[in-house]
Amino acid sequence: MSLTRKRVLVTGGAGFLGSHLCERLLKDGHDVLCVDNYFTGRKDNISHLLDDAHFEAMRHDITFPLYVEVDEIYNLACPASPVHYQYDPVQTTKTSVIGAINMLGLAKRIGAKILQASTSEVYGDPTVHPQTEEYRGNVNPLGPRACYDEGKRCAETLFFDYLRQHRTRIKVARIFNTYGPRMHPNDGRVVSNFIMQALRGEDITLYGNGKQTRAFCYVDDLIEGFVRLVATGDDITGPVNLGNPHEVSVGELADRVIRLTGSRSRIVHRELPQDDPLQRCPDITLARSTLSWEPRVALDDGLTRTIAYFDRMLTERGEGQDAAAE
Ligand code: NAD
Ligand code: UDP
């Protein structure tokens, strides 16, 4: 419970990360305004919060101006999985760029602190490893991922222009692959795909040779990083990497999911998508020193909790089957 109750706006609050953040902020004793257009977010993600008098949900698209009075803003609204952000790439760029302008304009008017949920995608297919915040990235501005990568890069530019021009109280977090309960089951991201496939006993689709790497952060760890970053003084702006520095290959992730679900699924190879980064792992030295933060949840533990969530979801849908027991 925090000492002072704040009014906090979470854009994208009905999404995967947003719903966990809303929950955490309520637990900390704040008033939470969740704004979402439900493009990839789901009412189910926040239905358990609706009875809380300190929680309010508003349907709104952040590409349109928003007039509210709050103390802090967490700007998370944006589809995050390649399948979803490539579905309507123009809208993805609008959400990142026009959405950032609207939320920064709001923060400027009311003097609120504002956190931007940026991404490791600003580093593109990196040539520096692990990635530090100084690295300027290797992004293809013309490819299918560009609507997201360049949209997020432009949003960062806007955040730092608002800082220089208007002294807006900004915080920029560069999030690396994060997973956990309430990921969208059909968003095509690797953790949700592999778990759903394993639980259904379907083939596990490994793109390319599976040697590409990612580093997976459990959602609770990431949310702790967000909250710590926003609690810092105005001199700490970021960008700061938030992610788990434990790097694994996507092939190894498939093996772990098969082991933890006890599934009999087979691994099948599919073509590697265009511009798929070959290596990604955060250097979190800055987060360690400025936020005293580092992830605590080991990959197997986080996967076990996530598997339990998807297993329950399949059971509720009447698709319940224990791939392992068949
Ligand atoms: P998500 O798709 O579950 O959540 C995004 C939310 O934003 C959804 O609820 C969606 O309906 C909402 N939204 C989209 N466009 C909107 C608009 N124009 N107006 C209002 N709401 C809108 O994804 P997530 O994984 O929870 O990601 C949240 C944020 O974190 C995103 O900004 C994403 O870029 C960033 N991020 C996430 C990861 C990750 O691994 N999960 C990694 C890097 C960055
Ligand atoms: N991937 C895979 N099989 C899948 C989905 C994804 O092998 O069914 C790979 C994908 O090619 C990428 C990695 O897993 O190398 C992470 O993909 P995701 O879409 O989760 O996130 P991002 O590429 O944005 O890090």
Short mmCIF file of C-alpha atoms and ligand atoms in Angstrom, two decimals:
data_model
loop_
_atom_site.label_atom_id
_atom_site.label_comp_id
_atom_site.label_asym_id
_atom_site.label_seq_id
_atom_site.Cartn_x
_atom_site.Cartn_y
_atom_site.Cartn_z
CA MET A 1 0.00 0.00 0.00
CA SER A 2 1.55 3.33 -0.98
CA LEU A 3 1.43 6.35 1.31
CA THR A 4 -0.13 8.67 -1.26
CA ARG A 5 -3.00 7.64 -3.48
CA LYS A 6 -2.32 8.75 -7.06
CA ARG A 7 -4.60 8.90 -10.08
CA VAL A 8 -2.94 6.81 -12.75
CA LEU A 9 -3.85 6.46 -16.42
CA VAL A 10 -2.88 3.20 -18.15
CA THR A 11 -3.36 3.25 -21.91
CA GLY A 12 -3.64 -0.24 -23.34
CA GLY A 13 -4.80 -1.26 -19.87
CA ALA A 14 -6.91 -4.18 -21.11
CA GLY A 15 -3.93 -5.78 -22.85
CA PHE A 16 -1.49 -8.35 -21.54
CA LEU A 17 0.97 -6.06 -19.75
CA GLY A 18 -1.60 -3.32 -19.11
CA SER A 19 -3.95 -5.57 -17.16
CA HIS A 20 -1.13 -6.73 -14.87
CA LEU A 21 -0.06 -3.13 -14.38
CA CYS A 22 -3.62 -2.02 -13.48
CA GLU A 23 -3.79 -4.84 -10.95
CA ARG A 24 -0.44 -3.87 -9.41
CA LEU A 25 -1.33 -0.16 -9.21
CA LEU A 26 -4.64 -0.96 -7.48
CA LYS A 27 -2.78 -3.19 -5.03
CA ASP A 28 -0.44 -0.27 -4.33
CA GLY A 29 -3.47 1.83 -3.38
CA HIS A 30 -3.92 4.04 -6.45
CA ASP A 31 -6.90 5.09 -8.54
CA VAL A 32 -6.57 3.54 -11.98
CA LEU A 33 -8.11 4.74 -15.23
CA CYS A 34 -7.73 2.07 -17.90
CA VAL A 35 -8.08 3.32 -21.47
CA ASP A 36 -8.26 0.84 -24.34
CA ASN A 37 -9.86 0.44 -27.77
CA TYR A 38 -9.89 -3.37 -27.36
CA PHE A 39 -8.01 -3.99 -30.60
CA THR A 40 -5.88 -6.70 -29.02
CA GLY A 41 -6.95 -6.20 -25.41
CA ARG A 42 -9.84 -8.11 -23.88
CA LYS A 43 -12.48 -7.23 -21.32
CA ASP A 44 -11.80 -10.63 -19.75
CA ASN A 45 -8.35 -9.36 -18.77
CA ILE A 46 -9.84 -6.68 -16.52
CA SER A 47 -13.25 -8.11 -15.59
CA HIS A 48 -11.96 -9.08 -12.13
CA LEU A 49 -11.08 -5.42 -11.48
CA LEU A 50 -14.43 -3.88 -12.43
CA ASP A 51 -15.95 -4.18 -8.96
CA ASP A 52 -13.10 -2.18 -7.44
CA ALA A 53 -14.32 1.36 -6.76
CA HIS A 54 -10.81 2.65 -7.53
CA PHE A 55 -10.80 1.17 -11.04
CA GLU A 56 -12.43 2.68 -14.12
CA ALA A 57 -12.36 1.38 -17.70
CA MET A 58 -12.89 3.70 -20.66
CA ARG A 59 -13.15 2.72 -24.34
CA HIS A 60 -11.01 5.19 -26.22
CA ASP A 61 -8.55 5.19 -29.12
CA ILE A 62 -5.43 7.17 -28.22
CA THR A 63 -5.04 8.44 -31.77
CA PHE A 64 -7.76 10.87 -30.63
CA PRO A 65 -7.16 13.46 -27.89
CA LEU A 66 -8.06 12.55 -24.34
CA TYR A 67 -8.97 15.04 -21.62
CA VAL A 68 -8.58 13.62 -18.13
CA GLU A 69 -6.85 14.69 -14.92
CA VAL A 70 -4.26 12.27 -13.56
CA ASP A 71 -0.88 12.30 -11.79
CA GLU A 72 0.87 9.62 -13.83
CA ILE A 73 0.48 8.08 -17.29
CA TYR A 74 1.72 4.70 -18.46
CA ASN A 75 1.46 4.70 -22.25
CA LEU A 76 1.19 1.04 -23.26
CA ALA A 77 -1.42 1.24 -26.02
CA CYS A 78 -0.08 -0.43 -29.16
CA PRO A 79 -0.40 -3.93 -30.58
CA ALA A 80 2.80 -5.76 -29.67
CA SER A 81 2.90 -9.02 -31.60
CA PRO A 82 4.08 -9.10 -35.22
CA VAL A 83 0.79 -10.72 -36.36
CA HIS A 84 -1.30 -7.96 -34.78
CA TYR A 85 0.86 -4.94 -35.57
CA GLN A 86 1.22 -6.01 -39.20
CA TYR A 87 -2.55 -6.51 -39.58
CA ASP A 88 -3.09 -2.75 -40.04
CA PRO A 89 0.39 -1.23 -40.23
CA VAL A 90 -0.85 2.30 -40.85
CA GLN A 91 -2.93 2.18 -37.67
CA THR A 92 0.10 0.79 -35.80
CA THR A 93 2.20 3.80 -36.78
CA LYS A 94 -0.68 6.15 -35.96
CA THR A 95 -1.07 4.59 -32.53
CA SER A 96 2.64 4.94 -31.79
CA VAL A 97 3.14 8.42 -33.20
CA ILE A 98 -0.17 10.27 -32.95
CA GLY A 99 -0.95 8.37 -29.75
CA ALA A 100 2.36 9.54 -28.27
CA ILE A 101 1.66 13.15 -29.28
CA ASN A 102 -1.78 13.00 -27.66
CA MET A 103 -0.51 11.43 -24.44
CA LEU A 104 2.49 13.77 -24.25
CA GLY A 105 0.18 16.73 -24.83
CA LEU A 106 -1.96 15.49 -21.97
CA ALA A 107 1.09 15.02 -19.71
CA LYS A 108 2.32 18.51 -20.59
CA ARG A 109 -1.04 20.15 -19.83
CA ILE A 110 -1.53 18.47 -16.47
CA GLY A 111 2.14 18.17 -15.42
CA ALA A 112 1.93 14.38 -15.11
CA LYS A 113 4.84 11.95 -15.26
CA ILE A 114 4.57 9.80 -18.37
CA LEU A 115 6.12 6.41 -19.10
CA GLN A 116 6.48 5.17 -22.65
CA ALA A 117 6.39 1.42 -23.25
CA SER A 118 9.12 1.32 -25.86
CA THR A 119 10.71 -1.84 -27.13
CA SER A 120 13.88 -3.73 -27.90
CA GLU A 121 12.66 -3.53 -31.51
CA VAL A 122 14.21 -0.04 -31.62
CA TYR A 123 17.50 -1.98 -31.91
CA GLY A 124 16.17 -3.89 -34.95
CA ASP A 125 18.38 -6.83 -35.93
CA PRO A 126 21.24 -5.79 -33.64
CA THR A 127 24.92 -5.88 -34.54
CA VAL A 128 25.92 -5.19 -30.92
CA HIS A 129 25.40 -7.87 -28.32
CA PRO A 130 24.01 -7.69 -25.67
CA GLN A 131 22.21 -4.44 -26.44
CA THR A 132 23.00 -1.40 -24.31
CA GLU A 133 20.91 1.77 -24.34
CA GLU A 134 23.66 3.61 -26.27
CA TYR A 135 23.35 1.30 -29.27
CA ARG A 136 21.43 3.08 -32.02
CA GLY A 137 20.07 0.02 -33.72
CA ASN A 138 19.87 -1.66 -37.09
CA VAL A 139 16.28 -1.26 -38.26
CA ASN A 140 15.02 -1.83 -41.79
CA PRO A 141 12.78 1.22 -42.33
CA LEU A 142 10.99 -0.38 -45.28
CA GLY A 143 10.22 -3.90 -44.09
CA PRO A 144 7.07 -5.40 -42.57
CA ARG A 145 8.26 -4.75 -38.99
CA ALA A 146 8.97 -1.07 -39.68
CA CYS A 147 5.48 0.18 -38.78
CA TYR A 148 6.16 -0.97 -35.24
CA ASP A 149 9.93 -0.41 -34.98
CA GLU A 150 9.96 3.02 -36.61
CA GLY A 151 6.70 4.01 -34.90
CA LYS A 152 8.27 3.25 -31.52
CA ARG A 153 11.51 5.01 -32.50
CA CYS A 154 9.57 8.12 -33.50
CA ALA A 155 7.62 7.94 -30.23
CA GLU A 156 10.95 7.97 -28.34
CA THR A 157 12.02 11.01 -30.38
CA LEU A 158 8.79 12.76 -29.41
CA PHE A 159 9.31 11.94 -25.75
CA PHE A 160 12.78 13.51 -25.77
CA ASP A 161 11.56 16.53 -27.77
CA TYR A 162 8.82 17.11 -25.18
CA LEU A 163 11.50 16.83 -22.49
CA ARG A 164 13.76 19.40 -24.21
CA GLN A 165 10.99 21.70 -25.41
CA HIS A 166 8.48 21.52 -22.55
CA ARG A 167 10.34 19.87 -19.65
CA THR A 168 7.75 17.09 -19.69
CA ARG A 169 8.45 14.49 -16.99
CA ILE A 170 9.26 11.51 -19.21
CA LYS A 171 10.34 7.91 -18.56
CA VAL A 172 11.20 5.62 -21.46
CA ALA A 173 11.38 1.85 -20.87
CA ARG A 174 12.72 -0.40 -23.62
CA ILE A 175 10.95 -3.68 -23.00
CA PHE A 176 12.42 -6.97 -24.15
CA ASN A 177 10.28 -10.07 -24.81
CA THR A 178 7.92 -10.48 -21.88
CA TYR A 179 5.54 -13.37 -21.29
CA GLY A 180 3.01 -14.63 -18.80
CA PRO A 181 -0.68 -15.24 -18.12
CA ARG A 182 -3.11 -13.13 -20.24
CA MET A 183 -0.95 -13.12 -23.34
CA HIS A 184 -3.34 -13.31 -26.26
CA PRO A 185 -3.61 -16.99 -27.24
CA ASN A 186 -3.65 -16.17 -30.97
CA ASP A 187 -1.12 -13.39 -31.11
CA GLY A 188 1.49 -15.54 -32.79
CA ARG A 189 4.17 -14.73 -30.24
CA VAL A 190 6.52 -17.54 -29.60
CA VAL A 191 5.67 -18.33 -25.98
CA SER A 192 1.89 -18.37 -26.48
CA ASN A 193 2.21 -20.25 -29.78
CA PHE A 194 4.45 -22.99 -28.39
CA ILE A 195 2.35 -23.47 -25.24
CA MET A 196 -0.97 -23.57 -27.10
CA GLN A 197 0.48 -25.99 -29.65
CA ALA A 198 1.97 -28.21 -26.95
CA LEU A 199 -1.25 -28.28 -24.91
CA ARG A 200 -3.30 -29.16 -27.97
CA GLY A 201 -0.81 -31.79 -29.06
CA GLU A 202 -0.25 -29.91 -32.33
CA ASP A 203 3.05 -29.52 -34.17
CA ILE A 204 5.33 -26.88 -32.66
CA THR A 205 6.24 -24.38 -35.37
CA LEU A 206 9.90 -23.45 -35.11
CA TYR A 207 10.76 -20.66 -37.53
CA GLY A 208 14.11 -20.98 -39.28
CA ASN A 209 16.70 -23.26 -37.67
CA GLY A 210 15.63 -22.20 -34.15
CA LYS A 211 19.11 -20.84 -33.36
CA GLN A 212 17.87 -17.23 -33.17
CA THR A 213 17.89 -16.05 -29.57
CA ARG A 214 15.61 -14.06 -27.30
CA ALA A 215 15.63 -13.38 -23.56
CA PHE A 216 12.26 -13.86 -21.86
CA CYS A 217 11.12 -11.81 -18.88
CA TYR A 218 8.23 -12.89 -16.68
CA VAL A 219 5.47 -10.27 -16.53
CA ASP A 220 5.61 -9.63 -12.75
CA ASP A 221 9.31 -8.77 -13.00
CA LEU A 222 8.67 -6.31 -15.81
CA ILE A 223 5.82 -4.57 -13.97
CA GLU A 224 8.10 -4.13 -10.96
CA GLY A 225 10.59 -2.42 -13.28
CA PHE A 226 7.89 -0.07 -14.63
CA VAL A 227 6.79 0.97 -11.15
CA ARG A 228 10.37 1.54 -9.99
CA LEU A 229 11.17 3.63 -13.06
CA VAL A 230 8.14 5.88 -12.60
CA ALA A 231 9.01 6.32 -8.91
CA THR A 232 12.41 7.85 -9.78
CA GLY A 233 13.07 11.59 -9.78
CA ASP A 234 12.66 13.72 -12.89
CA ASP A 235 16.40 13.48 -13.69
CA ILE A 236 15.98 9.77 -14.57
CA THR A 237 14.37 9.69 -18.01
CA GLY A 238 15.78 6.54 -19.58
CA PRO A 239 15.78 5.04 -22.05
CA VAL A 240 16.36 2.06 -19.83
CA ASN A 241 16.32 -1.57 -20.90
CA LEU A 242 13.88 -3.78 -18.98
CA GLY A 243 14.19 -7.46 -19.70
CA ASN A 244 15.70 -10.71 -18.56
CA PRO A 245 19.37 -11.06 -19.49
CA HIS A 246 19.12 -14.86 -19.63
CA GLU A 247 19.40 -15.56 -23.37
CA VAL A 248 18.00 -18.74 -24.89
CA SER A 249 17.57 -19.96 -28.43
CA VAL A 250 14.03 -20.34 -29.70
CA GLY A 251 14.80 -24.03 -30.28
CA GLU A 252 15.68 -24.42 -26.60
CA LEU A 253 12.43 -22.68 -25.66
CA ALA A 254 10.51 -25.26 -27.73
CA ASP A 255 12.30 -28.09 -25.89
CA ARG A 256 11.48 -26.54 -22.51
CA VAL A 257 7.80 -26.11 -23.35
CA ILE A 258 7.57 -29.72 -24.50
CA ARG A 259 9.26 -30.90 -21.30
CA LEU A 260 7.14 -28.75 -18.97
CA THR A 261 3.82 -29.65 -20.62
CA GLY A 262 4.79 -33.29 -21.04
CA SER A 263 3.47 -32.93 -24.57
CA ARG A 264 4.04 -35.37 -27.41
CA SER A 265 4.04 -32.57 -29.98
CA ARG A 266 6.67 -32.73 -32.70
CA ILE A 267 8.83 -29.80 -33.71
CA VAL A 268 8.36 -28.75 -37.36
CA HIS A 269 10.39 -26.08 -39.12
CA ARG A 270 8.81 -23.14 -40.93
CA GLU A 271 10.38 -20.31 -42.89
CA LEU A 272 11.99 -17.54 -40.82
CA PRO A 273 9.89 -14.36 -41.18
CA GLN A 274 11.51 -11.39 -42.97
CA ASP A 275 13.70 -9.17 -40.73
CA ASP A 276 13.41 -11.58 -37.79
CA PRO A 277 16.25 -10.53 -35.45
CA LEU A 278 18.87 -13.28 -35.08
CA GLN A 279 20.03 -12.36 -31.59
CA ARG A 280 18.45 -10.34 -28.83
CA CYS A 281 19.46 -9.94 -25.19
CA PRO A 282 19.36 -6.89 -22.95
CA ASP A 283 22.25 -5.38 -21.09
CA ILE A 284 20.47 -4.33 -17.87
CA THR A 285 23.41 -2.65 -16.13
CA LEU A 286 21.56 0.68 -16.15
CA ALA A 287 18.36 -0.77 -14.66
CA ARG A 288 20.42 -2.54 -12.00
CA SER A 289 22.21 0.65 -10.98
CA THR A 290 19.39 3.22 -11.24
CA LEU A 291 16.41 1.10 -10.20
CA SER A 292 18.10 -1.66 -8.16
CA TRP A 293 16.06 -3.91 -10.41
CA GLU A 294 16.64 -7.27 -11.97
CA PRO A 295 14.33 -10.13 -12.89
CA ARG A 296 13.70 -12.75 -10.22
CA VAL A 297 11.51 -15.36 -11.90
CA ALA A 298 13.41 -18.18 -13.60
CA LEU A 299 12.27 -19.20 -17.09
CA ASP A 300 10.96 -22.63 -16.07
CA ASP A 301 8.94 -21.13 -13.20
CA GLY A 302 7.42 -18.44 -15.40
CA LEU A 303 6.64 -20.94 -18.14
CA THR A 304 4.97 -23.25 -15.62
CA ARG A 305 2.67 -20.42 -14.46
CA THR A 306 1.91 -19.45 -18.06
CA ILE A 307 1.19 -23.04 -19.05
CA ALA A 308 -1.27 -23.31 -16.12
CA TYR A 309 -3.07 -20.19 -17.40
CA PHE A 310 -3.45 -21.48 -20.96
CA ASP A 311 -4.41 -24.92 -19.71
CA ARG A 312 -7.26 -23.36 -17.66
CA MET A 313 -8.34 -21.29 -20.65
CA LEU A 314 -8.57 -24.38 -22.86
CA THR A 315 -10.53 -26.25 -20.20
CA GLU A 316 -12.99 -23.35 -19.88
CA ARG A 317 -13.45 -23.36 -23.64
CA GLY A 318 -14.28 -27.04 -23.55
CA GLU A 319 -11.07 -27.76 -25.41
CA GLY A 320 -9.55 -29.17 -22.27
CA GLN A 321 -7.31 -32.03 -22.99
CA ASP A 322 -4.20 -33.07 -21.31
CA ALA A 323 -1.82 -33.55 -24.16
CA ALA A 324 0.47 -35.41 -21.85
CA ALA A 325 -2.12 -37.84 -20.57
CA GLU A 326 -3.49 -38.94 -23.94
P1 NAD B 1 -1.21 -6.13 -26.04
O1 NAD B 1 -1.52 -6.17 -27.48
O2 NAD B 1 -1.72 -7.21 -25.15
O3 NAD B 1 -1.66 -4.74 -25.40
C1 NAD B 1 -1.78 -3.56 -26.12
C2 NAD B 1 -3.09 -2.91 -25.73
O4 NAD B 1 -3.23 -1.65 -26.41
C3 NAD B 1 -4.31 -3.74 -26.12
O5 NAD B 1 -5.18 -3.81 -25.02
C4 NAD B 1 -4.92 -2.97 -27.28
O6 NAD B 1 -6.31 -3.17 -27.40
C5 NAD B 1 -4.55 -1.55 -26.92
N1 NAD B 1 -4.51 -0.63 -28.05
C6 NAD B 1 -3.94 -0.81 -29.26
N2 NAD B 1 -4.08 0.28 -30.02
C7 NAD B 1 -4.78 1.19 -29.28
C8 NAD B 1 -5.23 2.51 -29.51
N3 NAD B 1 -5.02 3.13 -30.67
N4 NAD B 1 -5.92 3.14 -28.51
C9 NAD B 1 -6.16 2.52 -27.33
N5 NAD B 1 -5.75 1.27 -27.07
C10 NAD B 1 -5.06 0.61 -28.03
O7 NAD B 1 0.39 -6.04 -25.92
P2 NAD B 1 1.34 -6.03 -24.65
O8 NAD B 1 2.28 -7.16 -24.79
O9 NAD B 1 0.57 -5.90 -23.41
O10 NAD B 1 2.18 -4.70 -24.92
C11 NAD B 1 1.90 -3.50 -24.23
C12 NAD B 1 2.94 -2.46 -24.64
O11 NAD B 1 4.26 -2.92 -24.32
C13 NAD B 1 2.92 -2.14 -26.13
O12 NAD B 1 3.12 -0.75 -26.30
C14 NAD B 1 4.12 -2.89 -26.65
O13 NAD B 1 4.68 -2.28 -27.77
C15 NAD B 1 5.07 -2.86 -25.47
N6 NAD B 1 6.00 -4.00 -25.50
C16 NAD B 1 5.59 -5.25 -25.13
C17 NAD B 1 6.50 -6.30 -25.19
C18 NAD B 1 6.13 -7.70 -24.79
O14 NAD B 1 6.97 -8.58 -24.88
N7 NAD B 1 4.95 -7.98 -24.30
C19 NAD B 1 7.82 -6.09 -25.65
C20 NAD B 1 8.17 -4.80 -26.04
C21 NAD B 1 7.28 -3.76 -25.94
N1 UDP B 2 8.86 -17.97 -33.52
C1 UDP B 2 8.87 -19.34 -33.82
N2 UDP B 2 7.68 -19.99 -33.88
C2 UDP B 2 6.49 -19.39 -33.63
C3 UDP B 2 6.48 -18.00 -33.31
C4 UDP B 2 7.69 -17.33 -33.27
O1 UDP B 2 9.92 -19.92 -34.03
O2 UDP B 2 5.46 -20.08 -33.69
C5 UDP B 2 10.15 -17.27 -33.43
C6 UDP B 2 10.21 -15.97 -34.24
O3 UDP B 2 10.62 -16.23 -35.56
C7 UDP B 2 11.26 -15.19 -33.47
C8 UDP B 2 11.04 -15.62 -32.02
O4 UDP B 2 10.32 -16.84 -32.09
O5 UDP B 2 12.55 -15.57 -33.87
C9 UDP B 2 10.25 -14.61 -31.20
O6 UDP B 2 9.09 -14.27 -31.92
P1 UDP B 2 7.94 -13.34 -31.32
O7 UDP B 2 6.97 -13.10 -32.43
O8 UDP B 2 7.43 -13.92 -30.06
O9 UDP B 2 8.67 -11.99 -30.91
P2 UDP B 2 9.76 -11.04 -31.59
O10 UDP B 2 10.24 -11.62 -32.89
O11 UDP B 2 9.05 -9.76 -31.77
O12 UDP B 2 10.84 -11.02 -30.58
#
